[in-house]
Amino acid sequence: MLETLYSEADAAFATTNHVGLNQDRQTSISVKRRQSILFVTSEIADYVKAGGLGEVSAALPRALRHHYDVRILIPGYRQVLSQIGHIEEIGRLPSAFGIPSCGLGRGQTKDGLTVYVLLCPELYERDGSPYVDALGVDWKDNDIRFARLGLAAADIACGHGDALWRADLLHLNDWPSGLAAAYLTWRGQHIPTILTIHNLAYQGLFERDRLSSLGIPDAAFHINGVEFYGKLSFLKAGIFYASHITTVSATYAKEITRPEFGCGLDGLLRTRARQGRLDGIINGSDPSWDPAKDPYLVSRFSAENVRGKRANANNVRKNFGLALSNGPLFAVVSRLVHQKGVDLAISAAETIVSQGGQIAVIGQGEPRFEAELKALAQRHPGSVGVKIGYDEGDARRMYAGSDFLLMPSRFEPCGLSQMYAQRFGSLPIAHKTGGLADTIEDGVTGFLFGEPCLYRFTDAIKRGLETFRSRSRLSAMRRAAMSRPLGWDRSATKYKDVYERACQVAARA
Ligand code: ADP
Ligand code: GLC
């Protein structure tokens, strides 16, 4: 049944695309060639970024390109089309089920990474972010938009998109690309797939009645398939059908196998862990985050000489309406959502202000947090400054100018902000969870607290304030934080290993 469904789809390709050029693959296999990887993502910082995924999608393929022929696949949002430069339309992917046809464009990043772009104005050319409209509401057709992405990934992997290229392995990221692994399985294609979970809390859940429009066979709407408590889950599809799962820190990889962090998927994830098919690989931090070179900073500095931090601190104070002060400056740079413990940061503000500290906050997200933060700033003029919005320059100057970064996340798959803060000499005060536990050494490169509650958090803040009063301890901690290893090479080496294991799993299938 599944095979009939999918052989029809394959037949459609044979007529609309020149599949015969698979010969090219055979020729190139006999000559020793680098393995080809298609990195499928819904955001990339070069053009469009909603969070850390965009940064990882920009950095990891670049670290991997030394070893592989890595290419990116991304929807052709406005932000992509307006910035990528020349795109050559190399083919069309036919419509299938309720998923519209689209053009396949090929372009390049400034440094020559090949990017496949899905050209489908009706799905992607809109104002707003990859996931939500200008009011922050999910696009109503997100199921079709990202099924289009998943199906295109499967098409390209099989050589149906670019007649001269096909993928030896698909690297999928989060729920928007999760269906790709399922489409390949339903077509009987054993191309290895990796799914990296950047955040288990976002699952891509849709109603059951969408199955046929998305080409999902009824038989797959099952606990051993795409079904999740009566809904269709794109993320579960990825976890269930991918050859291997990774997430972005070793601690989060363990946490998600427990009910407290597993978002209802912990059972399946435990099975994958037992099968040796779940790993945690910590994200790197991009070397462009360098306080000695950062063009956004008011004054540049380094681990050896941090005097320049002061000018940045004063700039932040001025921009956030804070009084001039020699006291400690705390920063919050965050999406304003429950995950990030924004409520805890708001509650802890009283302790900080009462001890002579100041807080600068930049973020956007849930309206209730935005409103509460604005009210907090009004209650503490000169001590708490809040900007609602997203601004890269402000964020960088805040890391550079602050003494501490507040990061009381309830869970944090990896977290990049704490790594950037460390690099810029701001000590993170963070909940010991996920990537925060793996990147912060308590009392050495930051402060960790054990439970996401106000009592533990303020205790850690008080340890920070004590350290601030001891110049020698503060300097030693700053130096240690700023000297943490940088770059993506270590992570890339671990991904190489996972790729090899995924190939073995797929070969056995
Ligand atoms: P997440 O992806 O869960 O939001 P990460 O810590 O992995 O968390 O990545 C967040 C990234 O977004 C960091 O680079 C951080 O500096 C940036 N960021 C978050 N909020 C803002 C903001 N309001 N303005 C500028 N940069 C922000
Ligand atoms: C997600 C996670 C964050 C992680 C990022 C990149 O947004 O919330 O912890 O750093 O993805 O992997």
Tab-separated table of N, CA, C and O and ligand atoms in Angstrom, residues 43 50-57 173-174 196-200 202 247-249 252 281-284 335 339-340 407 409 411-419 434-436 488 495, ligand 2:
chain	number	residue	atom	x	y	z
A	43	GLU	N	15.851	27.791	9.115
A	43	GLU	CA	16.459	29.111	9.284
A	43	GLU	C	17.973	29.007	9.180
A	43	GLU	O	18.549	27.974	9.526
A	50	ALA	N	15.520	32.981	13.745
A	50	ALA	CA	14.541	33.204	14.810
A	50	ALA	C	15.138	32.847	16.165
A	50	ALA	O	14.623	33.234	17.198
A	51	GLY	N	16.230	32.104	16.183
A	51	GLY	CA	16.857	31.704	17.447
A	51	GLY	C	18.156	30.980	17.171
A	51	GLY	O	18.730	31.100	16.077
A	52	GLY	N	18.577	30.181	18.144
A	52	GLY	CA	19.873	29.512	18.045
A	52	GLY	C	19.987	28.573	16.849
A	52	GLY	O	21.072	28.392	16.306
A	53	LEU	N	18.853	27.982	16.404
A	53	LEU	CA	18.910	27.074	15.255
A	53	LEU	C	19.541	27.762	14.034
A	53	LEU	O	20.325	27.157	13.299
A	54	GLY	N	19.179	29.036	13.832
A	54	GLY	CA	19.720	29.787	12.689
A	54	GLY	C	21.240	29.881	12.773
A	54	GLY	O	21.941	29.772	11.760
A	55	GLU	N	21.727	30.054	13.983
A	55	GLU	CA	23.183	30.193	14.144
A	55	GLU	C	23.881	28.851	13.939
A	55	GLU	O	24.931	28.772	13.311
A	56	VAL	N	23.274	27.794	14.460
A	56	VAL	CA	23.865	26.466	14.282
A	56	VAL	C	23.858	26.096	12.787
A	56	VAL	O	24.837	25.551	12.269
A	57	SER	N	22.775	26.437	12.102
A	57	SER	CA	22.672	26.090	10.678
A	57	SER	C	23.702	26.846	9.842
A	57	SER	O	24.088	26.394	8.765
A	173	ASN	N	16.726	19.072	10.954
A	173	ASN	CA	16.778	19.868	12.172
A	173	ASN	C	15.383	20.241	12.634
A	173	ASN	O	14.650	20.943	11.922
A	174	ASP	N	15.040	19.775	13.827
A	174	ASP	CA	13.773	20.138	14.476
A	174	ASP	C	12.553	19.728	13.646
A	174	ASP	O	12.667	19.192	12.554
A	196	THR	N	18.472	16.300	14.277
A	196	THR	CA	18.971	17.002	15.462
A	196	THR	C	17.820	17.753	16.109
A	196	THR	O	17.139	18.552	15.459
A	197	ILE	N	17.605	17.442	17.388
A	197	ILE	CA	16.552	18.129	18.146
A	197	ILE	C	17.189	19.329	18.845
A	197	ILE	O	18.037	19.167	19.725
A	198	HIS	N	16.765	20.504	18.441
A	198	HIS	CA	17.263	21.714	19.106
A	198	HIS	C	16.346	22.097	20.257
A	198	HIS	O	16.760	22.796	21.170
A	199	ASN	N	15.105	21.686	20.173
A	199	ASN	CA	14.175	21.989	21.269
A	199	ASN	C	12.970	21.063	21.154
A	199	ASN	O	12.163	21.191	20.239
A	200	LEU	N	12.871	20.147	22.117
A	200	LEU	CA	11.818	19.127	22.066
A	200	LEU	C	10.429	19.722	22.304
A	200	LEU	O	9.416	19.093	22.002
A	202	TYR	N	9.001	22.189	20.861
A	202	TYR	CA	8.303	22.603	19.642
A	202	TYR	C	8.165	21.366	18.760
A	202	TYR	O	9.148	20.832	18.271
A	247	THR	N	20.866	15.507	19.941
A	247	THR	CA	20.403	16.779	20.469
A	247	THR	C	21.635	17.561	20.878
A	247	THR	O	22.758	17.060	20.745
A	248	VAL	N	21.435	18.796	21.342
A	248	VAL	CA	22.551	19.731	21.316
A	248	VAL	C	23.346	19.848	22.620
A	248	VAL	O	24.124	20.790	22.772
A	249	SER	N	23.169	18.906	23.517
A	249	SER	CA	24.119	18.772	24.637
A	249	SER	C	23.951	17.369	25.220
A	249	SER	O	22.882	16.753	25.098
A	252	TYR	N	21.193	17.359	28.020
A	252	TYR	CA	19.812	17.384	27.481
A	252	TYR	C	19.460	16.023	26.863
A	252	TYR	O	18.322	15.563	26.960
A	281	ILE	N	25.406	16.212	21.340
A	281	ILE	CA	26.639	16.854	20.854
A	281	ILE	C	26.493	18.348	21.114
A	281	ILE	O	25.615	19.002	20.538
A	282	ILE	N	27.342	18.868	21.950
A	282	ILE	CA	27.225	20.283	22.332
A	282	ILE	C	27.525	21.191	21.130
A	282	ILE	O	28.399	20.885	20.315
A	283	ASN	N	26.763	22.269	21.021
A	283	ASN	CA	27.042	23.243	19.960
A	283	ASN	C	28.379	23.924	20.214
A	283	ASN	O	28.806	24.072	21.356
A	284	GLY	N	28.987	24.390	19.151
A	284	GLY	CA	30.191	25.211	19.284
A	284	GLY	C	29.793	26.657	19.473
A	284	GLY	O	28.608	26.995	19.551
A	335	ARG	N	14.687	35.207	24.305
A	335	ARG	CA	13.280	35.102	23.920
A	335	ARG	C	12.491	35.153	25.215
A	335	ARG	O	12.895	34.551	26.222
A	339	GLN	N	10.072	28.881	28.939
A	339	GLN	CA	11.310	28.077	28.959
A	339	GLN	C	12.463	28.837	29.606
A	339	GLN	O	13.268	28.262	30.341
A	340	LYS	N	12.549	30.131	29.302
A	340	LYS	CA	13.736	30.903	29.679
A	340	LYS	C	13.676	31.407	31.118
A	340	LYS	O	14.585	32.108	31.571
A	407	MET	N	20.288	33.734	33.291
A	407	MET	CA	19.761	32.703	32.388
A	407	MET	C	19.108	31.579	33.201
A	407	MET	O	19.580	30.428	33.200
A	409	SER	N	16.868	29.493	32.769
A	409	SER	CA	16.021	28.656	31.911
A	409	SER	C	15.523	27.422	32.667
A	409	SER	O	16.302	26.755	33.349
A	411	PHE	N	14.502	24.715	31.146
A	411	PHE	CA	15.297	23.711	30.432
A	411	PHE	C	16.033	24.451	29.338
A	411	PHE	O	15.600	25.524	28.901
A	412	GLU	N	17.150	23.924	28.925
A	412	GLU	CA	17.931	24.605	27.883
A	412	GLU	C	18.700	23.552	27.102
A	412	GLU	O	19.719	23.032	27.575
A	413	PRO	N	18.209	23.199	25.917
A	413	PRO	CA	18.875	22.145	25.144
A	413	PRO	C	20.385	22.370	25.014
A	413	PRO	O	21.175	21.469	25.267
A	414	CYS	N	20.764	23.567	24.615
A	414	CYS	CA	22.192	23.911	24.638
A	414	CYS	C	22.346	25.307	25.224
A	414	CYS	O	22.871	25.495	26.292
A	415	GLY	N	21.812	26.289	24.482
A	415	GLY	CA	22.015	27.677	24.893
A	415	GLY	C	23.291	28.200	24.254
A	415	GLY	O	24.351	27.574	24.358
A	416	LEU	N	23.160	29.307	23.553
A	416	LEU	CA	24.337	29.954	22.975
A	416	LEU	C	24.663	31.225	23.751
A	416	LEU	O	25.826	31.597	23.898
A	417	SER	N	23.595	31.872	24.283
A	417	SER	CA	23.794	33.169	24.946
A	417	SER	C	24.836	33.077	26.059
A	417	SER	O	25.664	33.970	26.212
A	418	GLN	N	24.789	31.998	26.841
A	418	GLN	CA	25.742	31.899	27.958
A	418	GLN	C	27.168	31.761	27.442
A	418	GLN	O	28.111	32.246	28.070
A	419	MET	N	27.327	31.126	26.245
A	419	MET	CA	28.682	30.976	25.712
A	419	MET	C	29.203	32.327	25.204
A	419	MET	O	30.363	32.668	25.379
A	434	GLY	N	20.582	20.957	30.992
A	434	GLY	CA	20.956	20.891	29.571
A	434	GLY	C	22.350	21.428	29.298
A	434	GLY	O	23.315	21.149	30.013
A	435	GLY	N	22.436	22.233	28.244
A	435	GLY	CA	23.728	22.764	27.819
A	435	GLY	C	24.318	23.755	28.806
A	435	GLY	O	25.532	24.005	28.789
A	436	LEU	N	23.479	24.325	29.672
A	436	LEU	CA	24.021	25.251	30.675
A	436	LEU	C	24.911	24.472	31.638
A	436	LEU	O	25.991	24.927	32.020
A	488	TRP	N	33.849	25.160	16.248
A	488	TRP	CA	32.926	24.069	15.972
A	488	TRP	C	33.616	22.757	15.625
A	488	TRP	O	32.965	21.756	15.365
A	495	TYR	N	29.909	14.834	15.025
A	495	TYR	CA	28.876	14.595	14.008
A	495	TYR	C	29.371	13.602	12.959
A	495	TYR	O	28.611	12.765	12.477
B	2	GLC	C1	17.147	25.908	20.536
B	2	GLC	C2	17.410	25.758	22.029
B	2	GLC	C3	18.746	26.305	22.461
B	2	GLC	C4	19.852	25.884	21.501
B	2	GLC	C5	19.471	26.251	20.070
B	2	GLC	C6	20.523	25.830	19.053
B	2	GLC	O1	16.665	27.146	20.217
B	2	GLC	O2	16.386	26.358	22.800
B	2	GLC	O3	19.054	25.854	23.759
B	2	GLC	O4	21.055	26.526	21.843
B	2	GLC	O5	18.273	25.617	19.721
B	2	GLC	O6	20.788	24.460	19.086
